Structures are given as structure tokens and as C-alpha cells.
Amino acid sequence: HEDAIIELAGAVDTLEAGASSSTESVRVYQTITTGNSSQSGNNDDTAITGLSITLTPASSSSKFLIFLNGYFFIYRSGGGSSADIGIRRNNIVLHEKNYTTSSDSSHADKIVYDQPSTSNAVTYEAFYDSQTASPTTTIETNKGSILTILEIL
């Protein structure tokens, strides 16, 4: 695991991968990939290994800022027009970016605002989507890709 230092309102918290911390008005959740991984598939909306957080909101009025920061390599074999990388909550797409070439490297910096209006557990995760069922899409996630969530109470 890797540690991250997050500064909120003058206080410094050190988090381990997958840990959470809170101040009076903000809770922080974070997961960091610690190695390179590769996964392949030809299904739509496949979760990216290691970039998922399940949390229970403090209240149904909580608001969330979701940050995805990472370096991804996408390779498509067998045709097709594009692939996407995105963020979703409980399988509802909140944001996705389209890559139109057969192979593409990208440093993804995504920030998404969400207000799920629930106090039940929710899962935020990074995903990729191959757009068509026929080609195989391979995504490589490099060490240090980070999914961070700020819950604003």
C-alpha cells in the first residue's frame, strides 16, 4: 500500500490505501493502485481493478466530489470504433471520456460532483467500456492510479 497526505482546512491527515478520515465537515475516502495491472474483455462497462470504493453516506443530503487520477493504456483488437474510461455510482455512469483510436495512452484527471440522495451504501468505481461487443479491449492501469472521494456533510 501507499500513503497519501491530504490537507483539509489546515489539518493534515495521512491515509493508507482504502482508509478514510473525517473532519467536522468533510470525510475523505481513497484507494491507490500499488502495481501495474492489465485486464481484458469485450463487455460494456467493466470495473477497473483496484479503483473502487464502497461507502455509506453520513446523511441523505451528503454531496460528493470524486477524483480519478491515473495513467491508463487502452488497446483494442478486432476493430470497433472507440473505448471509454469513466466513473460510475452503483452502475450509473456519472462521467466518461471517449478514446477513438485502436490504442491510446492517457493521463486521466477527472472530477465529478454527485449527490446520490441516500444514506444507504454506494459504490463509486472507475470503469472502461469497449463500445462494441466484438473487439477485445485491454486496459493497463499503472502504479499510482488514485480514486479519491470527498464527502461534504
Short mmCIF file of C-alpha atoms in Angstrom, two decimals:
data_model
loop_
_atom_site.label_atom_id
_atom_site.label_comp_id
_atom_site.label_asym_id
_atom_site.label_seq_id
_atom_site.Cartn_x
_atom_site.Cartn_y
_atom_site.Cartn_z
CA HIS A 1 0.00 0.00 0.00
CA GLU A 2 0.97 3.61 -0.39
CA ASP A 3 0.26 6.54 1.90
CA ALA A 4 -1.22 9.84 0.79
CA ILE A 5 -1.22 13.16 2.59
CA ILE A 6 -4.38 15.21 2.25
CA GLU A 7 -4.74 18.73 3.65
CA LEU A 8 -8.22 19.88 4.67
CA ALA A 9 -8.90 23.20 6.38
CA GLY A 10 -5.39 23.37 7.80
CA ALA A 11 -5.37 19.84 9.25
CA VAL A 12 -3.11 17.17 7.76
CA ASP A 13 -4.33 13.58 7.66
CA THR A 14 -2.26 10.61 6.49
CA LEU A 15 -4.31 7.89 4.83
CA GLU A 16 -3.45 4.35 3.86
CA ALA A 17 -4.93 2.93 0.67
CA GLY A 18 -8.60 2.19 1.26
CA ALA A 19 -8.72 4.11 4.55
CA SER A 20 -11.00 7.01 5.40
CA SER A 21 -10.65 10.10 7.54
CA SER A 22 -13.01 12.83 8.61
CA THR A 23 -13.00 16.42 9.80
CA GLU A 24 -16.01 18.37 11.02
CA SER A 25 -17.43 18.86 7.54
CA VAL A 26 -15.57 16.53 5.15
CA ARG A 27 -14.90 12.80 5.02
CA VAL A 28 -12.13 11.53 2.75
CA TYR A 29 -12.04 8.08 1.12
CA GLN A 30 -9.15 6.95 -1.07
CA THR A 31 -7.74 3.94 -2.84
CA ILE A 32 -4.40 3.83 -4.65
CA THR A 33 -3.23 1.12 -7.04
CA THR A 34 0.15 -0.15 -5.91
CA GLY A 35 1.20 -2.06 -9.00
CA ASN A 36 0.59 -2.31 -12.71
CA SER A 37 -2.40 -4.40 -13.78
CA SER A 38 -3.86 -5.49 -17.07
CA GLN A 39 -7.36 -6.72 -17.78
CA SER A 40 -9.20 -7.58 -20.98
CA GLY A 41 -12.78 -8.01 -22.02
CA ASN A 42 -15.38 -7.23 -24.62
CA ASN A 43 -18.23 -6.36 -22.31
CA ASP A 44 -19.63 -2.92 -21.71
CA ASP A 45 -18.84 -1.04 -18.51
CA THR A 46 -16.20 -3.24 -16.87
CA ALA A 47 -14.87 -2.08 -13.48
CA ILE A 48 -11.15 -1.23 -13.41
CA THR A 49 -9.45 -3.46 -10.84
CA GLY A 50 -8.35 -1.63 -7.68
CA LEU A 51 -10.26 1.60 -8.32
CA SER A 52 -13.49 1.08 -6.38
CA ILE A 53 -14.75 2.47 -3.06
CA THR A 54 -17.91 1.43 -1.21
CA LEU A 55 -19.07 3.88 1.47
CA THR A 56 -22.13 4.74 3.50
CA PRO A 57 -23.05 8.45 3.32
CA ALA A 58 -23.34 10.28 6.64
CA SER A 59 -26.77 11.52 5.54
CA SER A 60 -29.04 11.58 2.52
CA SER A 61 -28.05 15.22 1.94
CA SER A 62 -24.32 14.45 1.60
CA LYS A 63 -22.58 15.70 -1.54
CA PHE A 64 -19.54 14.05 -3.11
CA LEU A 65 -16.56 15.16 -5.18
CA ILE A 66 -14.99 12.17 -6.92
CA PHE A 67 -11.44 12.49 -8.28
CA LEU A 68 -9.88 9.94 -10.62
CA ASN A 69 -6.21 10.45 -11.36
CA GLY A 70 -4.20 7.86 -13.22
CA TYR A 71 -2.33 6.77 -16.29
CA PHE A 72 -4.10 4.23 -18.48
CA PHE A 73 -3.15 2.45 -21.69
CA ILE A 74 -6.05 1.19 -23.81
CA TYR A 75 -5.54 -1.32 -26.63
CA ARG A 76 -8.34 -2.54 -28.86
CA SER A 77 -8.02 -5.61 -31.04
CA GLY A 78 -10.51 -6.82 -33.63
CA GLY A 79 -11.91 -3.50 -34.79
CA GLY A 80 -14.52 -1.26 -33.28
CA SER A 81 -14.55 2.48 -33.08
CA SER A 82 -13.73 3.55 -29.55
CA ALA A 83 -13.36 2.87 -25.85
CA ASP A 84 -14.26 4.93 -22.78
CA ILE A 85 -12.90 5.42 -19.27
CA GLY A 86 -15.33 6.78 -16.72
CA ILE A 87 -16.67 6.99 -13.17
CA ARG A 88 -19.93 5.45 -12.04
CA ARG A 89 -22.00 5.08 -8.88
CA ASN A 90 -23.90 1.82 -8.40
CA ASN A 91 -23.60 1.19 -12.17
CA ILE A 92 -24.97 4.64 -13.07
CA VAL A 93 -22.49 6.44 -15.31
CA LEU A 94 -21.55 9.85 -13.90
CA HIS A 95 -18.82 10.72 -16.42
CA GLU A 96 -16.90 9.05 -19.25
CA LYS A 97 -14.29 10.09 -21.80
CA ASN A 98 -14.07 8.59 -25.26
CA TYR A 99 -10.84 7.37 -26.90
CA THR A 100 -11.23 6.87 -30.64
CA THR A 101 -8.04 5.12 -31.70
CA SER A 102 -7.14 1.42 -31.57
CA SER A 103 -4.52 2.16 -28.93
CA ASP A 104 -4.30 5.19 -26.70
CA SER A 105 -2.36 6.25 -23.63
CA SER A 106 -3.97 8.75 -21.36
CA HIS A 107 -3.34 10.51 -18.10
CA ALA A 108 -6.86 10.73 -16.72
CA ASP A 109 -7.78 13.62 -14.45
CA LYS A 110 -11.49 13.51 -13.78
CA ILE A 111 -13.51 15.41 -11.18
CA VAL A 112 -17.18 14.59 -10.79
CA TYR A 113 -19.83 16.05 -8.45
CA ASP A 114 -22.57 13.74 -7.19
CA GLN A 115 -25.45 13.94 -4.74
CA PRO A 116 -26.97 10.46 -4.51
CA SER A 117 -29.72 11.48 -2.01
CA THR A 118 -29.41 8.29 0.02
CA SER A 119 -27.99 7.16 3.34
CA ASN A 120 -27.56 3.60 2.03
CA ALA A 121 -24.17 2.25 0.95
CA VAL A 122 -22.98 3.32 -2.51
CA THR A 123 -20.09 2.13 -4.67
CA TYR A 124 -18.04 4.54 -6.78
CA GLU A 125 -15.69 2.99 -9.30
CA ALA A 126 -13.64 3.67 -12.39
CA PHE A 127 -14.68 1.64 -15.43
CA TYR A 128 -13.92 1.10 -19.07
CA ASP A 129 -16.36 0.46 -21.89
CA SER A 130 -15.41 -1.10 -25.22
CA GLN A 131 -18.46 0.40 -27.03
CA THR A 132 -18.98 -2.75 -29.16
CA ALA A 133 -19.04 -6.43 -28.21
CA SER A 134 -16.79 -7.77 -30.99
CA PRO A 135 -13.32 -6.37 -30.21
CA THR A 136 -11.32 -7.19 -27.11
CA THR A 137 -10.28 -4.15 -25.11
CA THR A 138 -7.23 -4.37 -22.85
CA ILE A 139 -6.66 -1.68 -20.26
CA GLU A 140 -3.43 -1.35 -18.31
CA THR A 141 -3.50 0.59 -15.04
CA ASN A 142 -0.16 1.91 -13.89
CA LYS A 143 1.10 2.13 -10.32
CA GLY A 144 -0.19 5.16 -8.51
CA SER A 145 -3.63 5.50 -10.08
CA ILE A 146 -5.86 7.08 -7.43
CA LEU A 147 -9.58 7.27 -6.73
CA THR A 148 -10.36 9.88 -4.04
CA ILE A 149 -13.79 10.83 -2.75
CA LEU A 150 -14.64 13.84 -0.58
CA GLU A 151 -17.97 13.60 1.22
CA ILE A 152 -19.22 17.07 2.03
CA LEU A 153 -21.56 16.92 5.02
#
